[in-house]
């Protein structure tokens, strides 16, 4: 990949940046603020820069006069880096320039971990729970007229060493016809047992050799969103992926309101049908996109929190929300996908992830399995930040877990313009501390629609580090900008004027939003601390932190530390895995080993009820500041804040 | 039981007979012919006898004049033995009396074997495949809030030593509600695995202690009839039993015609629904009669021949009737009864008997298991004589089997007035060789409707032994009786004039009927001989013959030997078990051991295709005589025939 040197004047900051990538993102990464209000769509015309040396592609706009274009002005958001560049950012004054160098640049992005298929293959673990085997059977004769099933079982034993086979009734029904139409050359689909010495079920039979066509669907059922992946079980690759809002949202945004609906007559059925509608919609789309036939899909794996799992399986979730918070079950037998209402063939096996407790569900278990840390000697903290947050700490020998009532702020819940990490979500944010003008970039570089989780972290961290809000999350009242205003007595900052949004309303962040964020991060932070305390560990003993969540494509670790979501530790120790639940659902259809390991993980895991731990509430109250009442826990941030004060004091 | 001595004059024959039983049956057992044409209903008035000493109950009739009554005349069929008796049979002449002493009296009735529950209990084998366990669970607390299923499994382990448990989804769904409504005192229904180290499935959960209410239904699915028993799994007793015509008969009387129907579009479904209709009708009746609630029925066991089993399970039976006669499967996984259309609760487990080959089916396997000879060192021949006939020879070490195309003669098929062994079927028959008047007794002592299997054997044996038909089954043409006549060129004997029947037609036995019987018994006899030959054994090596079939309440061994259905061996070696298939279905719901043993029996059994055995056809042709071309194989019969000739020659 060709890279170019890009130098920004008047700050003299330089960055090496890939050919063809957006100039405004280069500025962002260099920590250079460029006014940008439209998310990167080229609508606001504010991101004008002058190309002094080198060549960009695009960036012209009718918002620039011919004279300006001739002088080298371009819109940074529309310009692509094509050579080494010297770019001048127009600033009104020296003070401007100085201030802009002080604004917090983006911090380290967390290392992203994905499933390592090669490792899986090398370790001989790429053995899906549902596999295909091709066999050629000897044709029956008068001297050898054993039953068709006996012939099949015997061939599977002789040709593939398969033992302990059970033939499903549906297969017995199809077998005589398929054997004879195929000249006794068939492919059998085998569903593996989870237990040693269990039985392998023959769940389907097809004429000819179809062993190269075996697919699975992995589904993450979230409170707010459902994601599905279509996976090729021969290569292990994801052929298509799709997310959608869980149609259950129409019955309530959080788990408790869903349970209340489920308790009403017919409520459970309605909720189950709603999530099925979403799952089937996603399946339709990924099946279409990948060109796979439904008949070729042998497995569907599903992971969700305990309530959503029980609703999925039509199990009344009533007691989950009632002390002492007892789930109906933590493990579930394999079922037929059609029996749940999933529009897949009758033979398709549905494997549903186990839960640990009422509030640590299958999504967390899936993340633990998908990230693989349960196999490592490294002491790891796993944080699943979704509509709520769950924490798992441990290694291959032991595991503890707890759920934090963090609420859905990081998925946009309770935030006025909060939204999921999708197109139009403000993800990048820098503020000019002098003019208070924002630099906002959205996912997809389109006009903004709202704020996603990582955007929220970036915005609040920037507002805090530049001193626009204090450690309580309150706006300074002496700042002069029409972007900071009071509406119904609540201070807010206008991120984007309605003219440049997709929603024809000003997109703002309010003190209430910030309060919600602080509460959410406070719950998570104090949860981590309490759980560490319960097992007698301090944060510096952790070898690794794995973060799972729908923040977007990446997570800015320094910003997350700045607001006190994460403790301040070596950024190298932090890994971001995106949707851990989906990752776990995927790995479960790639290797049957996972199902065995889940049993083991469940046995090793101790669940803590934070509400039962006296110190938790104290810790929570202490954590409801930016970053914390005790700034000494965040020494690097303390240093930065001190440096800023010194500059401002000049 | 009080018994009385009954002496018949003028023959001076004496018998000891139970108090209260019918006088005409006493005559029959004594080998004394009494004219009787109405089956024992008291309609024909022919069975008049004179009570010379002692006292009977009943027997008066308007068919007797006052004078006759005063002189001691009674109708034998309506008279009950109440004291020692001297009874005179009115005969026209000395010749009459002499002839009557020559007619074949009933022979030895085969020993009847039933399931020995005490043995089962003493051997610790009375462990049904589906059992109930009562448990009291500790109530959950904040410190002990494991999932409901975990709590259940743990209690079953601690309180009953149950391991390797799997909870069905349907149970998970019911569990939270039932635990709480019952104060955590529940009864779990456990379905045992067939394999060692398999999993026990928890298939139902009920509030409180219901362990004393656990029932099963055993079903024998025959080509012509279906029988069901409702069984108490606590005591092992049969609470109700019922049989009915298999509604599939409407689609064809034999297996081949059913398969032809099944091959047509929708045919399989129609046949399956037909048999389900019959099964459900029987279940309704036995449930009602026993007063058991359907919810208390945890198991249904089913046994049928291979074609009927495949139809029951909606498996296309096409290839059963096509060379090389391959069944789809011989073993079937347990299924839910409702999935087959059986009107029983969703949790009820259906266990379907394994088949051996296309023509040796689950009815035979059930009989082998039910009669228990597969556990014995005695060399046994098991004969299942139903709509067709199957033979199994062997002991605990080895088994061979074969099917004979005998046809349904013994169930009344192909016999003009043939019928099943039910009320109104002529079962007992004696003929006065002088007057050629019959003595017929029916099941239930009602007016005759037809002839059942044991009746057919008795009639033909009597006609043959008294010389009315020859060894080809043809009537002597020189006999003078209006009961012997020619209709459309075919000779027949009138068993009952239409006035005394229930069907307003003369009930006859024709030469064609006899021909069918001879073919049927020839096929069975030659099948036995061929199979014995294949394993290098002679008949005298057999320790035991077990006969299964719907002949009625008993089987006359000597008559069966007389027609050459059975080889002539020591009658003590012969056991009659009635409906072996039903017996096997019943024992399968009483002891799970049976299911394991079936796997072993199937492994040990070698199936012979008689059609592939060259000598079979020769043997068959030789056996199509009464009793056989080679009379020396039946030395006792030969002796009796010689004695008769000597008398006639006088």
mmCIF file of C-alpha atoms in Angstrom, chain B residues 426-549:
data_model
loop_
_atom_site.group_PDB
_atom_site.id
_atom_site.type_symbol
_atom_site.label_atom_id
_atom_site.label_comp_id
_atom_site.label_asym_id
_atom_site.label_seq_id
_atom_site.Cartn_x
_atom_site.Cartn_y
_atom_site.Cartn_z
ATOM 1 C CA UNK B 426 -67.586 -70.995 15.325
ATOM 2 C CA UNK B 427 -64.721 -72.246 17.447
ATOM 3 C CA UNK B 428 -65.745 -75.759 18.518
ATOM 4 C CA UNK B 429 -66.888 -78.415 16.098
ATOM 5 C CA UNK B 430 -67.732 -82.081 16.254
ATOM 6 C CA UNK B 431 -69.544 -84.091 13.609
ATOM 7 C CA UNK B 432 -71.754 -87.113 14.007
ATOM 8 C CA UNK B 433 -70.201 -89.411 11.360
ATOM 9 C CA UNK B 434 -73.450 -91.258 10.980
ATOM 10 C CA UNK B 435 -76.024 -88.496 10.687
ATOM 11 C CA UNK B 436 -73.384 -85.953 9.579
ATOM 12 C CA UNK B 437 -75.076 -83.505 11.949
ATOM 13 C CA UNK B 438 -72.680 -80.976 13.470
ATOM 14 C CA UNK B 439 -72.093 -79.880 16.996
ATOM 15 C CA UNK B 440 -70.983 -76.251 16.829
ATOM 16 C CA UNK B 441 -70.170 -73.898 19.637
ATOM 17 C CA UNK B 442 -69.354 -70.274 19.104
ATOM 18 C CA UNK B 443 -67.320 -67.735 20.999
ATOM 19 C CA UNK B 444 -69.784 -66.145 23.427
ATOM 20 C CA UNK B 445 -72.340 -68.929 22.843
ATOM 21 C CA UNK B 446 -74.328 -66.793 20.436
ATOM 22 C CA UNK B 447 -75.746 -67.640 17.039
ATOM 23 C CA UNK B 448 -72.951 -68.180 14.538
ATOM 24 C CA UNK B 449 -71.623 -65.428 12.267
ATOM 25 C CA UNK B 450 -68.646 -67.232 10.743
ATOM 26 C CA UNK B 451 -65.582 -69.368 11.379
ATOM 27 C CA UNK B 452 -62.447 -68.293 13.253
ATOM 28 C CA UNK B 453 -58.951 -69.771 12.886
ATOM 29 C CA UNK B 454 -59.224 -72.416 15.597
ATOM 30 C CA UNK B 455 -62.739 -73.285 14.345
ATOM 31 C CA UNK B 456 -61.383 -73.804 10.854
ATOM 32 C CA UNK B 457 -58.707 -76.132 12.149
ATOM 33 C CA UNK B 458 -61.276 -78.072 14.202
ATOM 34 C CA UNK B 459 -63.747 -78.363 11.307
ATOM 35 C CA UNK B 460 -61.219 -79.514 8.736
ATOM 36 C CA UNK B 461 -59.542 -81.901 11.185
ATOM 37 C CA UNK B 462 -62.924 -83.447 12.067
ATOM 38 C CA UNK B 463 -64.044 -83.728 8.453
ATOM 39 C CA UNK B 464 -60.732 -85.376 7.618
ATOM 40 C CA UNK B 465 -60.526 -87.745 10.590
ATOM 41 C CA UNK B 466 -64.079 -88.915 10.087
ATOM 42 C CA UNK B 467 -63.336 -89.488 6.414
ATOM 43 C CA UNK B 468 -65.808 -86.931 5.066
ATOM 44 C CA UNK B 469 -62.995 -85.259 3.167
ATOM 45 C CA UNK B 470 -59.930 -87.002 1.798
ATOM 46 C CA UNK B 471 -56.272 -86.063 2.086
ATOM 47 C CA UNK B 472 -56.663 -83.618 -0.815
ATOM 48 C CA UNK B 473 -59.445 -81.892 1.078
ATOM 49 C CA UNK B 474 -62.146 -83.155 -1.307
ATOM 50 C CA UNK B 475 -65.547 -84.326 -0.091
ATOM 51 C CA UNK B 476 -66.577 -87.961 -0.509
ATOM 52 C CA UNK B 477 -69.292 -87.940 -3.125
ATOM 53 C CA UNK B 478 -71.223 -90.899 -1.744
ATOM 54 C CA UNK B 479 -72.366 -89.318 1.497
ATOM 55 C CA UNK B 480 -76.069 -88.778 1.943
ATOM 56 C CA UNK B 481 -76.871 -85.592 3.812
ATOM 57 C CA UNK B 482 -78.553 -82.374 2.833
ATOM 58 C CA UNK B 483 -75.675 -80.667 4.644
ATOM 59 C CA UNK B 484 -73.293 -81.789 1.908
ATOM 60 C CA UNK B 485 -74.153 -80.221 -1.397
ATOM 61 C CA UNK B 486 -72.696 -78.846 -4.586
ATOM 62 C CA UNK B 487 -73.026 -75.121 -5.345
ATOM 63 C CA UNK B 488 -71.708 -73.897 -8.696
ATOM 64 C CA UNK B 489 -69.780 -77.154 -9.021
ATOM 65 C CA UNK B 490 -68.039 -76.774 -5.665
ATOM 66 C CA UNK B 491 -68.777 -79.137 -2.789
ATOM 67 C CA UNK B 492 -69.551 -77.627 0.591
ATOM 68 C CA UNK B 493 -70.762 -78.606 4.029
ATOM 69 C CA UNK B 494 -73.454 -76.561 5.764
ATOM 70 C CA UNK B 495 -72.326 -75.802 9.280
ATOM 71 C CA UNK B 496 -75.428 -73.829 10.169
ATOM 72 C CA UNK B 497 -78.684 -73.288 8.400
ATOM 73 C CA UNK B 498 -79.535 -69.647 7.871
ATOM 74 C CA UNK B 499 -82.405 -69.783 10.391
ATOM 75 C CA UNK B 500 -80.005 -70.184 13.270
ATOM 76 C CA UNK B 501 -77.311 -67.775 12.103
ATOM 77 C CA UNK B 502 -76.960 -64.077 12.765
ATOM 78 C CA UNK B 503 -76.406 -63.375 9.087
ATOM 79 C CA UNK B 504 -79.497 -64.908 7.528
ATOM 80 C CA UNK B 505 -77.401 -67.073 5.239
ATOM 81 C CA UNK B 506 -76.278 -70.677 5.473
ATOM 82 C CA UNK B 507 -72.789 -70.793 6.940
ATOM 83 C CA UNK B 508 -70.762 -73.327 4.978
ATOM 84 C CA UNK B 509 -67.257 -74.579 4.518
ATOM 85 C CA UNK B 510 -66.371 -75.174 0.899
ATOM 86 C CA UNK B 511 -63.725 -77.210 -0.863
ATOM 87 C CA UNK B 512 -62.188 -73.888 -1.911
ATOM 88 C CA UNK B 513 -61.950 -72.828 1.734
ATOM 89 C CA UNK B 514 -60.272 -76.115 2.556
ATOM 90 C CA UNK B 515 -57.896 -75.674 -0.356
ATOM 91 C CA UNK B 516 -56.906 -72.242 1.021
ATOM 92 C CA UNK B 517 -56.377 -73.706 4.451
ATOM 93 C CA UNK B 518 -54.237 -76.501 3.042
ATOM 94 C CA UNK B 519 -52.103 -74.020 1.116
ATOM 95 C CA UNK B 520 -51.677 -71.841 4.181
ATOM 96 C CA UNK B 521 -50.736 -74.654 6.508
ATOM 97 C CA UNK B 522 -48.544 -76.150 3.749
ATOM 98 C CA UNK B 523 -46.607 -72.916 3.455
ATOM 99 C CA UNK B 524 -46.095 -72.754 7.208
ATOM 100 C CA UNK B 525 -45.184 -76.400 7.635
ATOM 101 C CA UNK B 526 -42.750 -76.339 4.729
ATOM 102 C CA UNK B 527 -41.305 -73.058 6.011
ATOM 103 C CA UNK B 528 -40.584 -74.676 9.367
ATOM 104 C CA UNK B 529 -39.005 -77.710 7.703
ATOM 105 C CA UNK B 530 -36.904 -75.636 5.345
ATOM 106 C CA UNK B 531 -35.650 -73.341 8.062
ATOM 107 C CA UNK B 532 -34.803 -76.302 10.302
ATOM 108 C CA UNK B 533 -32.972 -77.865 7.392
ATOM 109 C CA UNK B 534 -31.009 -74.689 6.707
ATOM 110 C CA UNK B 535 -29.611 -74.856 10.228
ATOM 111 C CA UNK B 536 -29.202 -78.637 10.099
ATOM 112 C CA UNK B 537 -31.796 -79.587 12.696
ATOM 113 C CA UNK B 538 -34.663 -82.039 12.783
ATOM 114 C CA UNK B 539 -38.003 -81.405 14.467
ATOM 115 C CA UNK B 540 -37.262 -83.757 17.343
ATOM 116 C CA UNK B 541 -34.350 -81.552 18.360
ATOM 117 C CA UNK B 542 -36.780 -78.773 19.264
ATOM 118 C CA UNK B 543 -37.299 -78.303 22.989
ATOM 119 C CA UNK B 544 -40.282 -76.080 22.486
ATOM 120 C CA UNK B 545 -42.699 -74.641 19.964
ATOM 121 C CA UNK B 546 -44.286 -71.281 20.767
ATOM 122 C CA UNK B 547 -47.314 -70.336 18.756
ATOM 123 C CA UNK B 548 -48.536 -66.801 18.451
ATOM 124 C CA UNK B 549 -51.697 -65.880 16.627
#
